[in-house]
Structure formats: structure tokens, C-alpha cells
XYZ file of C-alpha atoms in Angstrom:
262
model
C 87.771 -145.708 127.979
C 85.822 -142.434 127.679
C 82.164 -141.743 126.960
C 83.122 -140.384 123.527
C 82.810 -143.872 122.026
C 79.900 -146.025 123.157
C 80.064 -149.774 122.596
C 77.158 -152.205 122.742
C 77.293 -155.896 121.815
C 73.871 -157.526 121.566
C 72.933 -161.185 121.895
C 73.087 -161.681 118.114
C 76.715 -160.603 117.884
C 76.039 -157.103 116.543
C 78.587 -154.646 117.945
C 77.431 -151.031 117.687
C 80.119 -148.369 117.973
C 78.619 -144.934 118.516
C 80.587 -141.714 118.121
C 79.330 -139.789 121.125
C 80.403 -136.161 121.071
C 77.174 -134.588 119.802
C 78.063 -131.175 121.200
C 81.158 -131.238 118.950
C 79.275 -132.759 115.996
C 81.180 -135.978 116.809
C 84.498 -134.516 115.681
C 87.387 -136.839 116.432
C 90.835 -136.344 117.898
C 93.815 -138.528 118.685
C 92.147 -139.980 121.790
C 88.990 -141.011 119.937
C 91.072 -142.431 117.090
C 92.930 -144.592 119.617
C 89.636 -145.763 121.140
C 88.241 -146.691 117.743
C 91.377 -148.637 116.830
C 91.242 -150.591 120.090
C 87.512 -151.305 119.715
C 87.942 -152.563 116.147
C 91.013 -154.662 116.932
C 89.176 -156.222 119.872
C 86.139 -156.908 117.681
C 88.316 -158.620 115.094
C 89.514 -161.111 117.710
C 86.202 -161.579 119.526
C 84.382 -164.618 118.139
C 81.131 -163.345 119.646
C 81.151 -160.347 117.291
C 79.544 -161.109 113.927
C 79.321 -157.603 112.505
C 80.084 -153.998 113.432
C 77.776 -150.994 113.053
C 79.397 -147.547 113.076
C 76.927 -144.814 113.988
C 76.686 -141.542 115.899
C 74.788 -139.647 118.577
C 73.060 -136.364 117.869
C 72.362 -134.816 114.505
C 75.627 -135.504 112.686
C 77.842 -138.448 111.789
C 81.094 -136.534 112.251
C 82.443 -133.096 111.391
C 85.918 -134.598 110.937
C 88.891 -133.350 112.932
C 88.312 -131.667 116.282
C 89.348 -127.985 116.310
C 91.428 -128.294 119.480
C 93.232 -131.284 117.983
C 93.918 -129.273 114.831
C 95.339 -126.447 116.943
C 97.697 -128.873 118.645
C 98.738 -130.409 115.323
C 99.527 -126.958 113.928
C 102.230 -126.579 116.568
C 103.626 -130.113 116.146
C 106.957 -130.819 114.503
C 107.060 -132.728 111.216
C 107.943 -135.910 113.116
C 105.012 -135.446 115.492
C 102.639 -134.751 112.611
C 103.862 -137.875 110.859
C 103.276 -140.025 113.945
C 99.819 -138.495 114.367
C 98.896 -139.125 110.725
C 100.070 -142.724 110.961
C 97.558 -143.374 113.746
C 94.723 -142.079 111.574
C 96.026 -144.279 108.761
C 96.034 -147.217 111.158
C 92.380 -146.534 112.019
C 91.365 -146.456 108.361
C 93.310 -149.619 107.572
C 91.862 -151.451 110.592
C 88.306 -150.518 109.662
C 88.770 -151.275 105.968
C 90.375 -154.675 106.581
C 88.215 -155.756 109.523
C 87.500 -159.458 108.877
C 83.831 -158.953 109.754
C 81.117 -156.971 107.947
C 80.898 -153.276 108.756
C 77.827 -151.080 108.341
C 78.101 -147.295 108.463
C 75.045 -145.159 109.241
C 75.544 -141.583 108.064
C 73.241 -138.706 108.984
C 73.910 -134.992 108.900
C 77.482 -133.925 108.261
C 80.268 -136.316 107.294
C 83.227 -134.035 106.645
C 86.942 -134.559 106.145
C 88.162 -137.718 107.802
C 84.573 -138.839 108.382
C 84.273 -139.382 104.628
C 87.168 -141.796 105.051
C 85.346 -143.683 107.785
C 82.343 -144.090 105.509
C 84.513 -145.166 102.577
C 86.137 -147.848 104.744
C 82.814 -149.448 105.733
C 81.557 -152.386 103.661
C 78.024 -150.985 103.551
C 76.808 -147.433 104.079
C 73.261 -146.184 104.534
C 72.912 -142.427 104.077
C 70.008 -140.545 105.591
C 68.376 -138.049 103.266
C 69.866 -135.190 105.316
C 73.430 -136.522 105.020
C 76.109 -134.358 103.448
C 79.665 -135.389 102.634
C 82.539 -132.997 102.055
C 86.250 -133.416 101.397
C 86.871 -129.988 102.830
C 90.618 -130.156 103.499
C 91.823 -127.849 100.706
C 89.700 -125.021 102.132
C 92.118 -124.781 105.046
C 95.292 -125.514 103.115
C 95.394 -129.257 103.698
C 94.752 -132.402 101.621
C 92.730 -135.584 102.340
C 95.918 -137.625 102.202
C 95.412 -140.440 104.705
C 91.838 -141.182 103.641
C 92.542 -140.846 99.915
C 93.202 -144.546 99.115
C 89.812 -145.527 100.522
C 87.833 -142.593 99.151
C 89.328 -143.053 95.665
C 88.448 -146.764 95.814
C 84.877 -145.760 96.637
C 84.293 -142.921 94.161
C 86.985 -143.491 91.545
C 89.820 -141.272 90.392
C 87.752 -139.155 88.001
C 85.295 -138.042 90.668
C 88.093 -137.598 93.211
C 89.706 -135.114 90.836
C 86.605 -132.959 91.211
C 85.737 -133.272 94.862
C 89.279 -133.289 96.281
C 89.901 -129.981 94.453
C 86.566 -128.174 94.803
C 85.628 -129.152 98.380
C 82.003 -129.083 97.245
C 79.352 -130.434 99.559
C 77.980 -133.772 98.292
C 74.362 -134.423 99.186
C 73.016 -137.860 100.050
C 71.663 -138.550 96.566
C 75.002 -137.659 94.998
C 76.834 -139.759 97.598
C 74.953 -142.856 96.449
C 75.605 -142.011 92.797
C 79.325 -141.546 93.520
C 79.663 -144.758 95.534
C 80.285 -143.179 98.941
C 77.001 -144.709 100.159
C 74.976 -147.692 99.008
C 71.436 -146.640 99.841
C 69.553 -143.423 100.503
C 66.890 -143.622 103.206
C 64.654 -141.141 104.994
C 66.216 -139.992 108.257
C 63.329 -141.330 110.319
C 63.640 -144.682 108.528
C 67.362 -145.089 109.181
C 66.888 -147.433 112.201
C 64.460 -149.588 110.203
C 66.715 -149.968 107.189
C 69.721 -150.496 109.431
C 67.981 -153.415 111.138
C 66.960 -154.786 107.760
C 70.576 -154.755 106.570
C 71.820 -156.243 109.840
C 69.397 -159.140 109.489
C 70.461 -159.655 105.888
C 74.055 -160.033 107.057
C 73.178 -162.251 110.027
C 71.457 -164.689 107.656
C 74.845 -165.496 106.139
C 77.699 -167.711 107.272
C 80.173 -165.788 109.469
C 83.108 -167.700 107.998
C 81.873 -167.117 104.458
C 81.511 -163.380 105.103
C 85.112 -163.201 106.271
C 86.243 -165.254 103.278
C 84.186 -163.088 100.912
C 85.896 -159.949 102.193
C 89.307 -161.592 101.766
C 88.299 -162.603 98.247
C 87.477 -159.004 97.322
C 90.849 -157.777 98.609
C 92.642 -160.506 96.654
C 90.800 -160.111 93.344
C 90.160 -156.373 93.110
C 92.375 -154.716 90.532
C 94.124 -157.933 89.546
C 94.520 -158.848 85.876
C 92.836 -161.994 84.611
C 95.500 -164.661 84.745
C 96.213 -168.322 85.331
C 97.497 -167.415 88.785
C 94.277 -165.603 89.676
C 92.185 -168.530 88.452
C 94.260 -170.883 90.583
C 93.822 -168.665 93.628
C 90.045 -168.356 93.299
C 89.710 -172.091 92.625
C 91.637 -172.838 95.807
C 89.468 -170.441 97.790
C 86.182 -172.104 96.793
C 87.635 -175.583 97.364
C 88.852 -174.540 100.814
C 85.501 -173.191 101.915
C 83.508 -176.099 100.465
C 85.306 -178.508 102.787
C 85.260 -176.151 105.795
C 82.916 -176.744 108.726
C 80.563 -173.906 107.835
C 80.748 -174.714 104.129
C 79.666 -178.286 104.835
C 76.949 -177.119 107.224
C 75.608 -174.624 104.698
C 75.554 -177.117 101.836
C 73.922 -179.817 103.957
C 71.331 -177.376 105.311
C 70.471 -176.283 101.781
C 70.132 -179.871 100.534
C 68.143 -180.923 103.604
C 65.897 -177.831 103.358
C 66.631 -176.625 106.887
C 68.182 -173.535 108.426
C 71.970 -173.635 108.881
C 73.399 -173.558 112.389
C 74.241 -169.829 112.274
C 70.535 -169.004 111.821
C 69.295 -171.181 114.649
C 68.828 -170.200 118.259
């Protein structure tokens, strides 16, 4: 494990993953991608982790692909490029489908693949100095691997513009487009981050995981008898679960549930 990805798990179960290459504007390469995958897969299995915060050192979230990595990829064969791209796809899929809440904190530049990282997070706070850019076409490439997640976030119509123009998207526009949820002053980013973390920690860990699974299952599905049956089964399942029973009893007894005690 290198110093390019810092990991800190606090007593509340908040795992903070910090991209830590400030001198390179936190650009990522194959090694950092592998570290992120391992950290996220470990977090998914670790019962002590309740949520994951993805943040960065220095002035920028991430400039996207590291230049030295890009130089190496330029000399790769098609098979090597395919294997390399599949690892980036694995990172995006792992982050997007993590069974625990994810909070992205974006400041400064979020370019190229970094837009994908933001799009894969459940919640994103954008500092007022944040700028997003799908810059790939400027250098003869396309945002292929991140496209499913970015299009889910901003929609096809907006993707048609920004995939083709490579325009810089400011923080206000990012919120309007759906790449971020909330715009905050840079100096207030830690405050609003803590506020969002506490909001998530107030909720049942099992219910948060089930809520994410519900979104994956329902999104894009047509209204149907089968969908109604599935959602009915999901609420019945969680009502009789340990945390469902604890939450209902705590509500009826006007006390805090177990996950908010201690």
C-alpha cells in the first residue's frame, strides 16, 4: 500500500479515502486504481464500516489520468489496453455498487475519469471552486468506461453536449446537471461534509444497504405486476428484519434506535 491513497476509519464507522498525490493534482494510474478497488472491496466486507467518504489532498479532486500512465498506455497493444480499461471499469462498478453509502467531496478540478468517480458516488458535495470536464475528445479519446455512470447522472441529452464539446462545467452547472447534489463554499466543505455524514449515520445501516439495492432494482423498470411484487417483498423482508424491528419499536417507544446509541 502506497501513500497515494490514505485510509482512515473513525470510531463511528466512517471510512475516509483520500487521493493523495497533490503534486500531480491527484491524477490516477493503474496502481492507484488497484488500491482504490482493494480499499472499496475491503470496506464492503468490513462490518465496522458504515459509510465511505471519497476526498482528496491539496487543491484538486483529481485531474484524471496520470500523464506517465497515458504514455505507457499509448504504447500498449489492444489486448493490454483492454485489460487496463477493464480495471478502471471494475473500479467504477465497485464504487457505484458499494453496499454502503458513499459521499464524494469535490474541490478544484475533476477531469476525465474523476467525473466518473463523482458520478459513481451516492452523494456529492461540490465546492464553489470545483470544475468538471469530460475532456477526453480533446486528445482523441472518449469517456467510454465512465459513460454509463455519467449518463445516469446527467442524462443522455446533456451528455450529448458535454461528451462532444469538452466544455468545463462549473460547480453551479454541475449541481444543475446532476453531477453534484449541493454547492458549498470551499471553506465550508468540511462543515457540510460532517453534516451529511451525521445525516447518514442517523439511519439504519441495513436499511441504507437495502435502499441502495432498491434503487438498482427499480430504476428504469416499467411499472408492472412483477415490479409491484418485488417491492412488496422488499418492504416485508425489512419489516421483519432485526434492524427493521428495532427501528419500528424505537419509533413507537419514542427512543433512539440501537444504531444511534453509544
